[in-house]
Amino acid sequence: MDRVFAALTVSRPYLKPVPGTVPLTTLAAVLPPLIYYLALILLPPFPGQRNQQLISITRSVLALVAGLLFFQLPLKYHVPFSVGLTYQLALVGLYGGCRVLDAFFISPYLFGHIPRRVKYHQEPHPESPGILHNRVLSHSYIYLHFLKPREAAVIETAITDEGLPESWKDRASWALELELAMRGAGFTWTSADVRHTKKTWTPTAWDRVHSILLHVLPTLIISLTIIRHIYFCELQTEGGLSLPFDKLSYSKQVLLTAALGGFLMTAFSLGHSMFAIILAPLKPHPLSYFPPLYTTRVWDLTSVRSFWSYGWHRLFSRLFLVYGVWPGEWIERKVTGKSPDQAADIGKVLGGFVSSAFVHSFAAYTVVGGIVRDALGEAEFFAGCGIAVIVEEAVKRLVLSFRRRNRQLSGNLNTVGLEEWYDGIIGRLWWVSVLLYNGRHFARGWVKAGLVREMAGG
């Protein structure tokens, strides 16, 4: 026990926190979510008119205090024994503060919206066993993790509560569920981030255990092995210091980038599945509802856009929607004169990636000693991905237009099925190349911050 306490209180020698920050205290970690929870209890309207003004003022004060405490977490504190946790502290602080502003000021006052509960009901699909097996095999979460389907396909319906909680007991439960629902699962406070697909699935806790054992852990172990090998064989000096990322050969840079990506993907999946297993006994309570993080197998992705839409987790999607996508769409419509019902795809894409770039660069800023230029790798990565999405959409439209015109000139008026067999191959090579090339900016920052060293156990 003494060794554990000593490990938690000794600072990492290579940790470079923002100057002036102090070690995180228990009170500083607990107060923001606790005050946020108390404010959430007061968020649904109370029946009648008594004390409405007092309740409104109390709720707003609690929300402002919670938001302020969240935002100051990464600017005032660091986690002395971990670079990774200091990085995550910045994400939690920024995400939490933005979430509070969204819940208490942006959503209610700009859109008149307070999240309502959504209850999901699943019923067996009325098809023959053979069709059921094929449907599960091609559409279930289980198949995404190489598992044999155990359950039939389902028809899933979502029923939204007509009203908001009124009793204190119901308010307390509602507030806890909403605070813990990072992606908004189980509430109307969602966008496409929760499901982003029409696929259905009914994975059991045992299915998730199999997923961890057969897919997640092997990938995690292989990724960590590569990271350790590259760090100790290529980056660590005899004096125990770390060489810059650019000292690696180009092939090693790409390999380290791929290993870091694999580690992140499986680490998120492991944490998500573990929580789903632990809370599975609560079914059908909303807290047990865990839509899978990834809804499409990696080898089925054919573009950069499909990777970020279906192949990566969408935990921060609400944040990027409110603070990136919506402002980006608004700016594009103002600049181009588009009406509200016209698509603003360029603003949507750039807004989403710019907000993501800021969030991740800010987190990097807190572990590179507060030096802005050393934290720009994440921004360069997401900016490159945003530009790639716009380029690939433009190229796709040009190619399809060219093929359509050629068909019409040849007398073939059928414009359905313009895709060619090699489109998928080109698309896969494209998105993998974009992510590995741009991902080097991300990896460079992680090496500089000491994150790779910590992951390697150096």
PDB file of N, CA, C and O in Angstrom, residues 293-340:
ATOM      1  N   LEU A 293     -19.055   1.901 -29.692  1.00  0.00           N
ATOM      2  CA  LEU A 293     -18.307   3.078 -30.115  1.00  0.00           C
ATOM      3  C   LEU A 293     -18.069   3.083 -31.619  1.00  0.00           C
ATOM      4  O   LEU A 293     -18.104   4.122 -32.260  1.00  0.00           O
ATOM      5  N   TYR A 294     -17.805   1.912 -32.163  1.00  0.00           N
ATOM      6  CA  TYR A 294     -17.457   1.816 -33.580  1.00  0.00           C
ATOM      7  C   TYR A 294     -18.510   0.966 -34.290  1.00  0.00           C
ATOM      8  O   TYR A 294     -18.784  -0.157 -33.896  1.00  0.00           O
ATOM      9  N   THR A 295     -19.109   1.517 -35.328  1.00  0.00           N
ATOM     10  CA  THR A 295     -20.230   0.827 -35.976  1.00  0.00           C
ATOM     11  C   THR A 295     -19.878   0.235 -37.335  1.00  0.00           C
ATOM     12  O   THR A 295     -20.741  -0.331 -37.985  1.00  0.00           O
ATOM     13  N   THR A 296     -18.651   0.384 -37.764  1.00  0.00           N
ATOM     14  CA  THR A 296     -18.228  -0.193 -39.050  1.00  0.00           C
ATOM     15  C   THR A 296     -16.817  -0.743 -38.903  1.00  0.00           C
ATOM     16  O   THR A 296     -15.956  -0.119 -38.283  1.00  0.00           O
ATOM     17  N   ARG A 297     -16.601  -1.920 -39.463  1.00  0.00           N
ATOM     18  CA  ARG A 297     -15.273  -2.519 -39.402  1.00  0.00           C
ATOM     19  C   ARG A 297     -14.274  -1.661 -40.173  1.00  0.00           C
ATOM     20  O   ARG A 297     -14.610  -1.069 -41.198  1.00  0.00           O
ATOM     21  N   VAL A 298     -13.048  -1.629 -39.686  1.00  0.00           N
ATOM     22  CA  VAL A 298     -12.034  -0.752 -40.269  1.00  0.00           C
ATOM     23  C   VAL A 298     -11.846  -1.032 -41.753  1.00  0.00           C
ATOM     24  O   VAL A 298     -11.717  -0.109 -42.566  1.00  0.00           O
ATOM     25  N   TRP A 299     -11.840  -2.295 -42.141  1.00  0.00           N
ATOM     26  CA  TRP A 299     -11.579  -2.617 -43.549  1.00  0.00           C
ATOM     27  C   TRP A 299     -12.767  -2.334 -44.464  1.00  0.00           C
ATOM     28  O   TRP A 299     -12.651  -2.445 -45.675  1.00  0.00           O
ATOM     29  N   ASP A 300     -13.915  -1.957 -43.890  1.00  0.00           N
ATOM     30  CA  ASP A 300     -15.063  -1.574 -44.709  1.00  0.00           C
ATOM     31  C   ASP A 300     -15.126  -0.072 -44.964  1.00  0.00           C
ATOM     32  O   ASP A 300     -15.973   0.401 -45.722  1.00  0.00           O
ATOM     33  N   LEU A 301     -14.241   0.684 -44.330  1.00  0.00           N
ATOM     34  CA  LEU A 301     -14.209   2.135 -44.521  1.00  0.00           C
ATOM     35  C   LEU A 301     -13.515   2.467 -45.834  1.00  0.00           C
ATOM     36  O   LEU A 301     -12.498   1.857 -46.172  1.00  0.00           O
ATOM     37  N   THR A 302     -14.050   3.439 -46.569  1.00  0.00           N
ATOM     38  CA  THR A 302     -13.485   3.753 -47.887  1.00  0.00           C
ATOM     39  C   THR A 302     -13.192   5.236 -48.079  1.00  0.00           C
ATOM     40  O   THR A 302     -12.945   5.673 -49.199  1.00  0.00           O
ATOM     41  N   SER A 303     -13.223   6.025 -47.001  1.00  0.00           N
ATOM     42  CA  SER A 303     -12.920   7.449 -47.124  1.00  0.00           C
ATOM     43  C   SER A 303     -12.547   8.001 -45.758  1.00  0.00           C
ATOM     44  O   SER A 303     -12.826   7.388 -44.723  1.00  0.00           O
ATOM     45  N   VAL A 304     -11.925   9.166 -45.755  1.00  0.00           N
ATOM     46  CA  VAL A 304     -11.593   9.824 -44.496  1.00  0.00           C
ATOM     47  C   VAL A 304     -12.876  10.180 -43.752  1.00  0.00           C
ATOM     48  O   VAL A 304     -12.976  10.038 -42.534  1.00  0.00           O
ATOM     49  N   ARG A 305     -13.866  10.618 -44.510  1.00  0.00           N
ATOM     50  CA  ARG A 305     -15.142  11.000 -43.872  1.00  0.00           C
ATOM     51  C   ARG A 305     -15.803   9.795 -43.215  1.00  0.00           C
ATOM     52  O   ARG A 305     -16.329   9.900 -42.106  1.00  0.00           O
ATOM     53  N   SER A 306     -15.791   8.652 -43.870  1.00  0.00           N
ATOM     54  CA  SER A 306     -16.417   7.464 -43.280  1.00  0.00           C
ATOM     55  C   SER A 306     -15.660   7.003 -42.040  1.00  0.00           C
ATOM     56  O   SER A 306     -16.261   6.479 -41.098  1.00  0.00           O
ATOM     57  N   PHE A 307     -14.348   7.216 -42.013  1.00  0.00           N
ATOM     58  CA  PHE A 307     -13.584   6.853 -40.818  1.00  0.00           C
ATOM     59  C   PHE A 307     -14.051   7.670 -39.620  1.00  0.00           C
ATOM     60  O   PHE A 307     -14.337   7.123 -38.550  1.00  0.00           O
ATOM     61  N   TRP A 308     -14.127   8.993 -39.778  1.00  0.00           N
ATOM     62  CA  TRP A 308     -14.511   9.840 -38.656  1.00  0.00           C
ATOM     63  C   TRP A 308     -15.992   9.712 -38.329  1.00  0.00           C
ATOM     64  O   TRP A 308     -16.413  10.001 -37.194  1.00  0.00           O
ATOM     65  N   SER A 309     -16.809   9.288 -39.287  1.00  0.00           N
ATOM     66  CA  SER A 309     -18.249   9.144 -39.040  1.00  0.00           C
ATOM     67  C   SER A 309     -18.595   7.800 -38.418  1.00  0.00           C
ATOM     68  O   SER A 309     -19.470   7.724 -37.550  1.00  0.00           O
ATOM     69  N   TYR A 310     -17.934   6.728 -38.849  1.00  0.00           N
ATOM     70  CA  TYR A 310     -18.329   5.385 -38.433  1.00  0.00           C
ATOM     71  C   TYR A 310     -17.200   4.568 -37.807  1.00  0.00           C
ATOM     72  O   TYR A 310     -17.466   3.602 -37.093  1.00  0.00           O
ATOM     73  N   GLY A 311     -15.952   4.918 -38.089  1.00  0.00           N
ATOM     74  CA  GLY A 311     -14.843   4.088 -37.642  1.00  0.00           C
ATOM     75  C   GLY A 311     -14.163   4.560 -36.381  1.00  0.00           C
ATOM     76  O   GLY A 311     -13.274   3.888 -35.866  1.00  0.00           O
ATOM     77  N   TRP A 312     -14.552   5.723 -35.870  1.00  0.00           N
ATOM     78  CA  TRP A 312     -13.923   6.266 -34.667  1.00  0.00           C
ATOM     79  C   TRP A 312     -14.991   6.581 -33.641  1.00  0.00           C
ATOM     80  O   TRP A 312     -16.158   6.724 -33.983  1.00  0.00           O
ATOM     81  N   HIS A 313     -14.592   6.659 -32.380  1.00  0.00           N
ATOM     82  CA  HIS A 313     -15.572   6.969 -31.332  1.00  0.00           C
ATOM     83  C   HIS A 313     -16.096   8.401 -31.528  1.00  0.00           C
ATOM     84  O   HIS A 313     -15.440   9.240 -32.124  1.00  0.00           O
ATOM     85  N   ARG A 314     -17.286   8.637 -30.980  1.00  0.00           N
ATOM     86  CA  ARG A 314     -17.913   9.955 -31.120  1.00  0.00           C
ATOM     87  C   ARG A 314     -18.258  10.515 -29.740  1.00  0.00           C
ATOM     88  O   ARG A 314     -19.307  11.122 -29.526  1.00  0.00           O
ATOM     89  N   LEU A 315     -17.336  10.306 -28.797  1.00  0.00           N
ATOM     90  CA  LEU A 315     -17.590  10.729 -27.421  1.00  0.00           C
ATOM     91  C   LEU A 315     -17.732  12.243 -27.288  1.00  0.00           C
ATOM     92  O   LEU A 315     -18.467  12.734 -26.432  1.00  0.00           O
ATOM     93  N   PHE A 316     -17.003  12.997 -28.115  1.00  0.00           N
ATOM     94  CA  PHE A 316     -17.048  14.454 -28.022  1.00  0.00           C
ATOM     95  C   PHE A 316     -17.952  15.074 -29.089  1.00  0.00           C
ATOM     96  O   PHE A 316     -17.876  16.270 -29.351  1.00  0.00           O
ATOM     97  N   SER A 317     -18.792  14.260 -29.685  1.00  0.00           N
ATOM     98  CA  SER A 317     -19.558  14.729 -30.835  1.00  0.00           C
ATOM     99  C   SER A 317     -20.488  15.888 -30.498  1.00  0.00           C
ATOM    100  O   SER A 317     -20.655  16.805 -31.292  1.00  0.00           O
ATOM    101  N   ARG A 318     -21.109  15.840 -29.331  1.00  0.00           N
ATOM    102  CA  ARG A 318     -22.018  16.934 -28.953  1.00  0.00           C
ATOM    103  C   ARG A 318     -21.234  18.243 -28.836  1.00  0.00           C
ATOM    104  O   ARG A 318     -21.699  19.297 -29.271  1.00  0.00           O
ATOM    105  N   LEU A 319     -20.047  18.175 -28.243  1.00  0.00           N
ATOM    106  CA  LEU A 319     -19.215  19.367 -28.110  1.00  0.00           C
ATOM    107  C   LEU A 319     -18.863  19.935 -29.478  1.00  0.00           C
ATOM    108  O   LEU A 319     -18.973  21.139 -29.727  1.00  0.00           O
ATOM    109  N   PHE A 320     -18.424  19.055 -30.396  1.00  0.00           N
ATOM    110  CA  PHE A 320     -18.032  19.518 -31.729  1.00  0.00           C
ATOM    111  C   PHE A 320     -19.235  20.023 -32.520  1.00  0.00           C
ATOM    112  O   PHE A 320     -19.110  20.926 -33.345  1.00  0.00           O
ATOM    113  N   LEU A 321     -20.408  19.428 -32.262  1.00  0.00           N
ATOM    114  CA  LEU A 321     -21.624  19.872 -32.944  1.00  0.00           C
ATOM    115  C   LEU A 321     -21.991  21.292 -32.533  1.00  0.00           C
ATOM    116  O   LEU A 321     -22.209  22.169 -33.380  1.00  0.00           O
ATOM    117  N   VAL A 322     -22.035  21.528 -31.225  1.00  0.00           N
ATOM    118  CA  VAL A 322     -22.498  22.816 -30.700  1.00  0.00           C
ATOM    119  C   VAL A 322     -21.484  23.925 -30.936  1.00  0.00           C
ATOM    120  O   VAL A 322     -21.839  25.042 -31.322  1.00  0.00           O
ATOM    121  N   TYR A 323     -20.206  23.604 -30.722  1.00  0.00           N
ATOM    122  CA  TYR A 323     -19.181  24.643 -30.767  1.00  0.00           C
ATOM    123  C   TYR A 323     -18.377  24.657 -32.065  1.00  0.00           C
ATOM    124  O   TYR A 323     -17.493  25.510 -32.220  1.00  0.00           O
ATOM    125  N   GLY A 324     -18.679  23.739 -32.973  1.00  0.00           N
ATOM    126  CA  GLY A 324     -17.948  23.696 -34.231  1.00  0.00           C
ATOM    127  C   GLY A 324     -18.830  23.614 -35.458  1.00  0.00           C
ATOM    128  O   GLY A 324     -18.805  24.482 -36.327  1.00  0.00           O
ATOM    129  N   VAL A 325     -19.642  22.557 -35.523  1.00  0.00           N
ATOM    130  CA  VAL A 325     -20.472  22.307 -36.709  1.00  0.00           C
ATOM    131  C   VAL A 325     -21.508  23.413 -36.907  1.00  0.00           C
ATOM    132  O   VAL A 325     -21.627  23.982 -38.005  1.00  0.00           O
ATOM    133  N   TRP A 326     -22.282  23.707 -35.867  1.00  0.00           N
ATOM    134  CA  TRP A 326     -23.315  24.749 -36.007  1.00  0.00           C
ATOM    135  C   TRP A 326     -22.734  26.114 -36.336  1.00  0.00           C
ATOM    136  O   TRP A 326     -23.222  26.776 -37.251  1.00  0.00           O
ATOM    137  N   PRO A 327     -21.689  26.580 -35.639  1.00  0.00           N
ATOM    138  CA  PRO A 327     -21.091  27.868 -36.033  1.00  0.00           C
ATOM    139  C   PRO A 327     -20.516  27.832 -37.446  1.00  0.00           C
ATOM    140  O   PRO A 327     -20.626  28.824 -38.181  1.00  0.00           O
ATOM    141  N   GLY A 328     -19.913  26.700 -37.826  1.00  0.00           N
ATOM    142  CA  GLY A 328     -19.359  26.583 -39.176  1.00  0.00           C
ATOM    143  C   GLY A 328     -20.428  26.682 -40.245  1.00  0.00           C
ATOM    144  O   GLY A 328     -20.255  27.360 -41.264  1.00  0.00           O
ATOM    145  N   GLU A 329     -21.560  26.006 -40.012  1.00  0.00           N
ATOM    146  CA  GLU A 329     -22.669  26.078 -40.962  1.00  0.00           C
ATOM    147  C   GLU A 329     -23.232  27.495 -41.027  1.00  0.00           C
ATOM    148  O   GLU A 329     -23.560  27.990 -42.110  1.00  0.00           O
ATOM    149  N   TRP A 330     -23.350  28.146 -39.883  1.00  0.00           N
ATOM    150  CA  TRP A 330     -23.884  29.508 -39.833  1.00  0.00           C
ATOM    151  C   TRP A 330     -22.979  30.457 -40.618  1.00  0.00           C
ATOM    152  O   TRP A 330     -23.470  31.293 -41.387  1.00  0.00           O
ATOM    153  N   ILE A 331     -21.669  30.334 -40.439  1.00  0.00           N
ATOM    154  CA  ILE A 331     -20.720  31.197 -41.152  1.00  0.00           C
ATOM    155  C   ILE A 331     -20.808  30.970 -42.659  1.00  0.00           C
ATOM    156  O   ILE A 331     -20.841  31.926 -43.445  1.00  0.00           O
ATOM    157  N   GLU A 332     -20.872  29.710 -43.085  1.00  0.00           N
ATOM    158  CA  GLU A 332     -20.958  29.428 -44.527  1.00  0.00           C
ATOM    159  C   GLU A 332     -22.229  30.023 -45.134  1.00  0.00           C
ATOM    160  O   GLU A 332     -22.195  30.594 -46.231  1.00  0.00           O
ATOM    161  N   ARG A 333     -23.333  29.895 -44.420  1.00  0.00           N
ATOM    162  CA  ARG A 333     -24.593  30.439 -44.941  1.00  0.00           C
ATOM    163  C   ARG A 333     -24.550  31.958 -45.009  1.00  0.00           C
ATOM    164  O   ARG A 333     -25.103  32.561 -45.936  1.00  0.00           O
ATOM    165  N   LYS A 334     -23.918  32.586 -44.031  1.00  0.00           N
ATOM    166  CA  LYS A 334     -23.791  34.043 -44.053  1.00  0.00           C
ATOM    167  C   LYS A 334     -22.909  34.508 -45.208  1.00  0.00           C
ATOM    168  O   LYS A 334     -23.204  35.502 -45.881  1.00  0.00           O
ATOM    169  N   VAL A 335     -21.819  33.782 -45.448  1.00  0.00           N
ATOM    170  CA  VAL A 335     -20.865  34.170 -46.494  1.00  0.00           C
ATOM    171  C   VAL A 335     -21.426  33.916 -47.884  1.00  0.00           C
ATOM    172  O   VAL A 335     -21.265  34.741 -48.799  1.00  0.00           O
ATOM    173  N   THR A 336     -22.102  32.772 -48.048  1.00  0.00           N
ATOM    174  CA  THR A 336     -22.582  32.387 -49.382  1.00  0.00           C
ATOM    175  C   THR A 336     -24.017  32.801 -49.662  1.00  0.00           C
ATOM    176  O   THR A 336     -24.470  32.711 -50.802  1.00  0.00           O
ATOM    177  N   GLY A 337     -24.728  33.228 -48.625  1.00  0.00           N
ATOM    178  CA  GLY A 337     -26.132  33.600 -48.811  1.00  0.00           C
ATOM    179  C   GLY A 337     -27.073  32.419 -48.897  1.00  0.00           C
ATOM    180  O   GLY A 337     -28.214  32.562 -49.354  1.00  0.00           O
ATOM    181  N   LYS A 338     -26.636  31.241 -48.464  1.00  0.00           N
ATOM    182  CA  LYS A 338     -27.498  30.056 -48.492  1.00  0.00           C
ATOM    183  C   LYS A 338     -28.633  30.196 -47.480  1.00  0.00           C
ATOM    184  O   LYS A 338     -28.464  30.823 -46.424  1.00  0.00           O
ATOM    185  N   SER A 339     -29.761  29.585 -47.805  1.00  0.00           N
ATOM    186  CA  SER A 339     -30.899  29.599 -46.884  1.00  0.00           C
ATOM    187  C   SER A 339     -30.703  28.528 -45.817  1.00  0.00           C
ATOM    188  O   SER A 339     -29.900  27.599 -46.001  1.00  0.00           O
ATOM    189  N   PRO A 340     -31.435  28.614 -44.709  1.00  0.00           N
ATOM    190  CA  PRO A 340     -31.266  27.651 -43.616  1.00  0.00           C
ATOM    191  C   PRO A 340     -31.520  26.200 -44.022  1.00  0.00           C
ATOM    192  O   PRO A 340     -30.987  25.284 -43.401  1.00  0.00           O
TER     193      PRO A 340
END
